[in-house]
Amino acid sequence: MGRKLLEITDRLVDDLRLLQFSSPVAYVYNPLVYAREPHVRYLSRYGGGGREAVFVGMNPGPWGMAQTGVPFGEIGMVKNWLGIDGEVGTPQPEHPKKRIEGFRCRRSEVSGRRLWGLFRELAGRPEKFFERFFVVNYCPLLFLDADGRNITPDKLKSGERALLLAACDRALLGCIEHIGPARVIGIGNFAEKRAKEILKESNVRVGKILHPSPASPAANKGWENIVRDQLRDQGIEF
């Protein structure tokens, strides 16, 4: 299981190696490279389902996928619920304020804790969740400026962004075509927009849920209940 997804991942890694990014981007982390081992375990263990819906995030957070190689990969959730760990190297160069410590990192990513926490509450066992669903990130790269601040893909310079989107569009489309879900659910506006663009000539339905980031005031006011309602409105019941 997950072999085709790994092929898509490896092609994306090759495509992204060719890209260059200018100021304000000072550091680029690709956990598909230095955290390949846990990422491969994620694909191998859980990449065989997802026919009901694929959830799509934007790109890694510094304390989530950047540390574990798993989308929304809050360390406690990845280890204790998904049952995944593995060797994690370090990106080069590495920002001193955003060190990669892998599963030894003591920081907790709120977004990942919220997302996987809800799925755990709704599904119980991860195997039950992944029989129906899958979770991917649209872009695997973390971008940081010279001060270590996060730069999201939509804030990149237009020419650099266009090349990045072309590579990530191709990878996501390959993932969706392989899995064959009834719907794709963007986690936040950016992911929904990219999914709609990619699937505009497809019969796959596209929706969204509120992004769980603590930077969103709406997400800090009952995110779990909001998303439960959004999922129900899209016909997803647990």
Tab-separated table of C-alpha atoms in Angstrom, residues 1-11 36 39-40 42-48 134 178:
chain	number	residue	atom	x	y	z
A	1	MET	CA	0.000	0.000	0.000
A	2	GLY	CA	1.151	3.544	-0.697
A	3	ARG	CA	3.644	2.571	-3.407
A	4	LYS	CA	2.070	4.784	-6.062
A	5	LEU	CA	1.823	7.647	-3.577
A	6	LEU	CA	5.526	7.249	-2.864
A	7	GLU	CA	6.286	7.458	-6.580
A	8	ILE	CA	4.291	10.687	-6.768
A	9	THR	CA	6.142	11.993	-3.713
A	10	ASP	CA	9.546	11.206	-5.166
A	11	ARG	CA	8.707	12.915	-8.445
A	36	ARG	CA	11.603	10.558	4.565
A	39	HIS	CA	6.775	9.919	5.771
A	40	VAL	CA	7.224	6.588	3.985
A	42	TYR	CA	2.761	7.093	6.898
A	43	LEU	CA	2.162	6.328	3.222
A	44	SER	CA	2.797	2.605	3.666
A	45	ARG	CA	0.530	2.193	6.663
A	46	TYR	CA	-2.336	4.492	5.726
A	47	GLY	CA	-2.126	5.159	1.983
A	48	GLY	CA	-4.524	2.418	0.910
A	134	PHE	CA	-6.610	10.358	3.677
A	178	HIS	CA	-4.742	7.354	-7.802
